[in-house]
Amino acid sequence: MPRKEQLNAIEKNQEAIALAVTHAVLKLGVATLVRVHIQTPTKALFRFNGLLIGSDGQRFCYLQLPKLSSQQKKQYFGAGYSLRLHGVSADGSLIRFGGKVQGLMEAHHTLLCVELVRDGANATPLRQDKRFNVELSAALNIDGKASVPVTIHDLSVGGCLFSYRAIGLQIDEEKSAALSLTGIPASQALTMSGVILSHRLKGERYHCGLKFDDRSKSRSAWLVTNLDYDGEQYRLSIPHNDGELTSSLSI
């Protein structure tokens, strides 16, 4: 499904709010993980997760890039190439805006300077009850006990619903717990902790609601940023640390 339709699906029943692009950058804040799609003049599309490290407050913003090869830098980061960026702000809003590649700065880290496009920035509130239909594998840990495989069925910035096979493990409400995603590269390991709010038996599986703590909300926001909609549910689509080609431009 084209990225535009994916994002429209995310925003279903939500109202996008137009922003000045400089305000959009400020809402994301400093040291925020964002997803970037770059389109070359030949329509080749390249995406990666970068770290927004700030802006000049007027015309430019700056991203710390993952480890990329010299060939990738030469091929996909030409001056003037169009890009779209989106991330989740601290208040749980999906922020989107566009820009153009201004240039790379090589130091201890590689920094990308982006010239901001004046129009088209917006914020879509991801309300606490707005959940995304997913099927993510994870491991549940409670009080240092052996981990139990679970499936996360829906996800929001503030929490999730997961289930596990009805075995001997009993979970009490208000109990602290942690979920660690499985089936993803070790370099992108992700654990979210919080408090169990509900626990009920449905058929042969227990279903639990987990409210994330404040520290974990930035991680869940990162997950929401990397969800792609396939027409039925959202799937986790994390770019490799060295970037990757994609079939659509985030618009």
Coordinates of C-alpha atoms in Angstrom, one line a residue:
M1 CA 0.0 0.0 0.0
P2 CA 1.4 3.5 -0.9
R3 CA 2.8 5.3 2.1
K4 CA 0.2 8.1 1.7
E5 CA -2.6 5.6 2.2
Q6 CA -0.7 4.0 5.2
L7 CA -0.5 7.4 6.9
N8 CA -4.1 8.2 6.0
A9 CA -5.1 4.9 7.7
I10 CA -3.1 5.8 10.8
E11 CA -5.0 9.2 10.9
K12 CA -8.4 7.7 10.4
N13 CA -10.8 9.5 12.7
Q14 CA -8.0 11.8 13.7
E15 CA -7.6 15.5 12.8
A16 CA -4.3 16.6 11.3
I17 CA -3.3 20.1 12.5
A18 CA -1.3 22.3 10.2
L19 CA 1.9 23.7 11.7
A20 CA 4.7 26.0 10.7
V21 CA 7.6 23.7 9.8
T22 CA 9.8 25.4 12.4
H23 CA 7.1 24.6 15.0
A24 CA 6.9 21.0 13.8
V25 CA 10.7 20.6 14.4
L26 CA 10.4 22.1 17.9
K27 CA 7.5 19.8 18.8
L28 CA 9.7 16.8 18.0
G29 CA 12.4 18.2 20.2
V30 CA 16.1 17.2 20.5
A31 CA 17.4 13.7 20.3
T32 CA 14.2 12.3 18.8
L33 CA 14.3 9.2 16.6
V34 CA 12.7 9.9 13.2
R35 CA 12.1 8.1 10.0
V36 CA 13.3 9.7 6.8
H37 CA 12.5 8.9 3.1
I38 CA 14.7 10.4 0.4
Q39 CA 13.7 10.5 -3.2
T40 CA 16.4 10.9 -5.9
P41 CA 15.8 12.7 -9.3
T42 CA 15.5 9.2 -10.8
K43 CA 12.7 8.3 -8.3
A44 CA 14.9 5.9 -6.3
L45 CA 13.7 5.9 -2.7
F46 CA 15.9 5.4 0.3
R47 CA 14.8 5.3 4.0
F48 CA 16.5 5.2 7.3
N49 CA 16.0 6.0 11.0
G50 CA 18.0 9.0 12.1
L51 CA 18.3 11.2 15.2
L52 CA 16.9 14.7 15.1
I53 CA 19.5 16.8 17.0
G54 CA 18.2 20.3 16.5
S55 CA 17.6 23.2 14.1
D56 CA 18.6 26.8 13.6
G57 CA 14.9 27.8 14.4
Q58 CA 14.4 29.2 10.9
R59 CA 15.5 27.4 7.8
F60 CA 17.5 24.2 8.6
C61 CA 17.3 21.1 10.8
Y62 CA 20.1 18.6 11.5
L63 CA 20.0 14.8 11.7
Q64 CA 22.5 12.3 12.9
L65 CA 22.7 9.5 10.4
P66 CA 23.2 5.8 11.0
K67 CA 26.3 4.0 9.7
L68 CA 26.1 4.3 5.9
S69 CA 28.6 3.4 3.1
S70 CA 30.3 6.0 1.0
Q71 CA 28.4 4.8 -2.0
Q72 CA 25.0 5.2 -0.2
K73 CA 26.0 8.7 0.8
K74 CA 27.0 9.6 -2.7
Q75 CA 23.9 8.0 -4.3
Y76 CA 21.1 9.1 -2.0
F77 CA 22.2 12.4 -0.4
G78 CA 22.7 14.7 -3.3
A79 CA 22.1 18.4 -2.7
G80 CA 18.5 19.3 -3.4
Y81 CA 17.1 15.8 -3.2
S82 CA 13.6 15.8 -1.7
L83 CA 12.8 14.1 1.6
R84 CA 10.0 13.5 4.0
L85 CA 10.4 13.1 7.7
H86 CA 8.1 11.9 10.4
G87 CA 8.3 11.1 14.1
V88 CA 6.3 11.1 17.3
S89 CA 6.5 14.0 19.7
A90 CA 6.5 13.8 23.5
D91 CA 2.8 14.6 23.6
G92 CA 2.0 11.7 21.4
S93 CA 1.5 13.5 18.1
L94 CA 2.6 12.2 14.7
I95 CA 4.7 15.0 13.2
R96 CA 5.4 15.2 9.4
F97 CA 7.2 17.7 7.3
G98 CA 9.3 17.8 4.2
G99 CA 12.7 19.3 3.2
K100 CA 15.6 19.1 0.8
V101 CA 19.1 17.6 1.3
Q102 CA 21.4 20.6 1.9
G103 CA 24.6 18.6 2.6
L104 CA 26.5 16.2 4.8
M105 CA 28.9 17.1 7.5
E106 CA 31.5 14.4 8.4
A107 CA 32.9 14.4 11.9
H108 CA 32.7 11.8 14.7
H109 CA 29.2 11.2 13.4
T110 CA 27.8 12.0 10.0
L111 CA 25.3 14.8 10.2
L112 CA 22.7 15.7 7.5
C113 CA 21.7 19.3 7.0
V114 CA 18.1 19.5 5.8
E115 CA 16.6 22.7 4.3
L116 CA 13.1 22.9 5.5
V117 CA 10.1 23.1 3.1
R118 CA 7.9 26.0 4.2
D119 CA 4.5 24.3 3.7
G120 CA 3.0 20.9 4.5
A121 CA 4.0 20.3 8.1
N122 CA 1.3 18.9 10.3
A123 CA 0.7 17.1 13.6
T124 CA -1.9 14.3 14.1
P125 CA -2.8 13.6 17.8
L126 CA -2.4 9.9 18.6
R127 CA -4.9 9.8 21.5
Q128 CA -4.4 7.5 24.4
D129 CA -7.2 5.3 23.2
K130 CA -6.0 5.2 19.6
R131 CA -4.5 1.8 19.2
F132 CA -3.0 0.1 16.2
N133 CA -3.9 -3.4 15.2
V134 CA -0.7 -5.4 15.2
E135 CA 0.7 -8.9 15.7
L136 CA 4.1 -8.5 17.4
S137 CA 6.0 -11.3 19.2
A138 CA 7.5 -10.4 22.6
A139 CA 8.7 -12.0 25.8
L140 CA 7.0 -11.1 29.1
N141 CA 9.0 -10.8 32.3
I142 CA 7.5 -10.3 35.8
D143 CA 9.5 -10.2 39.1
G144 CA 12.5 -11.9 37.5
K145 CA 10.6 -15.0 36.6
A146 CA 11.4 -16.9 33.4
S147 CA 10.1 -15.1 30.3
V148 CA 6.9 -16.2 28.7
P149 CA 6.2 -15.8 24.9
V150 CA 3.3 -13.4 24.3
T151 CA 1.7 -11.7 21.3
I152 CA 1.0 -8.0 21.3
H153 CA -2.4 -7.4 19.6
D154 CA -2.7 -3.7 19.6
L155 CA -0.4 -0.8 20.5
S156 CA -0.6 2.8 21.4
V157 CA 2.0 5.3 22.7
G158 CA 0.6 4.8 26.2
G159 CA 0.1 1.0 26.4
C160 CA -0.8 -2.2 24.7
L161 CA -2.9 -5.4 24.8
F162 CA -1.1 -8.7 24.7
S163 CA -2.1 -12.3 25.2
Y164 CA -0.4 -15.6 26.1
R165 CA -1.3 -19.2 26.3
A166 CA -3.2 -20.2 29.5
I167 CA -0.4 -21.8 31.5
G168 CA 0.5 -21.8 35.1
L169 CA 1.7 -18.2 35.2
Q170 CA -0.7 -15.9 37.1
I171 CA -0.5 -12.1 36.7
D172 CA -2.0 -9.7 39.3
E173 CA -3.3 -6.3 38.3
E174 CA -1.0 -3.4 39.3
K175 CA 1.9 -5.7 38.9
S176 CA 5.1 -4.3 37.2
A177 CA 6.0 -6.1 34.0
A178 CA 8.3 -5.7 31.0
L179 CA 7.8 -6.7 27.3
S180 CA 10.8 -7.3 25.1
L181 CA 10.2 -7.6 21.4
T182 CA 11.5 -10.8 19.7
G183 CA 12.2 -11.6 16.1
I184 CA 14.1 -8.3 15.5
P185 CA 17.8 -7.7 15.1
A186 CA 19.7 -7.7 18.4
S187 CA 21.0 -4.2 17.6
Q188 CA 17.4 -3.0 17.7
A189 CA 16.4 -4.7 20.9
L190 CA 13.5 -3.0 22.6
T191 CA 12.0 -3.4 26.0
M192 CA 8.9 -1.6 27.4
S193 CA 8.0 -1.7 31.0
G194 CA 4.9 -0.7 32.9
V195 CA 2.0 -1.8 35.0
I196 CA -0.6 -4.5 34.3
L197 CA -4.1 -2.9 34.3
S198 CA -6.2 -5.9 33.3
H199 CA -6.0 -9.6 33.1
R200 CA -8.7 -11.9 31.9
L201 CA -9.1 -15.4 30.4
K202 CA -10.6 -15.6 26.9
G203 CA -10.7 -19.2 25.5
E204 CA -7.3 -20.7 25.8
R205 CA -5.4 -17.5 26.2
Y206 CA -5.0 -14.8 28.9
H207 CA -5.4 -11.2 27.7
C208 CA -3.6 -8.4 29.5
G209 CA -3.6 -4.7 29.3
L210 CA -0.2 -3.0 30.0
K211 CA 0.2 0.7 30.7
F212 CA 3.7 1.9 29.8
D213 CA 5.7 3.9 32.3
D214 CA 7.0 7.4 31.2
R215 CA 10.4 6.0 30.3
S216 CA 8.9 3.5 27.9
K217 CA 6.7 5.9 26.1
S218 CA 9.5 7.2 23.9
R219 CA 10.1 3.6 22.9
S220 CA 6.5 2.9 22.1
A221 CA 6.4 6.2 20.1
W222 CA 9.4 4.9 18.1
L223 CA 7.4 1.7 17.4
V224 CA 4.4 3.7 16.2
T225 CA 6.7 5.7 14.0
N226 CA 7.9 2.4 12.3
L227 CA 4.4 0.9 11.7
D228 CA 3.3 0.3 8.1
Y229 CA -0.3 -0.5 7.2
D230 CA -0.9 -3.4 4.8
G231 CA -4.6 -3.0 4.4
E232 CA -5.6 -5.1 7.3
Q233 CA -3.2 -4.4 10.2
Y234 CA 0.0 -2.6 11.0
R235 CA 3.3 -4.3 10.7
L236 CA 6.6 -3.3 12.2
S237 CA 8.9 -2.1 9.4
I238 CA 12.2 -1.0 10.8
P239 CA 14.9 0.1 8.4
H240 CA 18.2 -1.6 8.8
N241 CA 20.9 0.3 10.6
D242 CA 22.6 0.9 7.3
G243 CA 19.4 2.2 5.6
E244 CA 17.5 0.5 2.8
L245 CA 15.6 1.1 -0.4
T246 CA 11.8 1.4 -0.2
S247 CA 9.0 1.5 -2.7
S248 CA 7.2 4.6 -1.5
L249 CA 7.9 8.1 -0.3
S250 CA 6.5 9.1 3.1
I251 CA 4.3 12.0 2.3

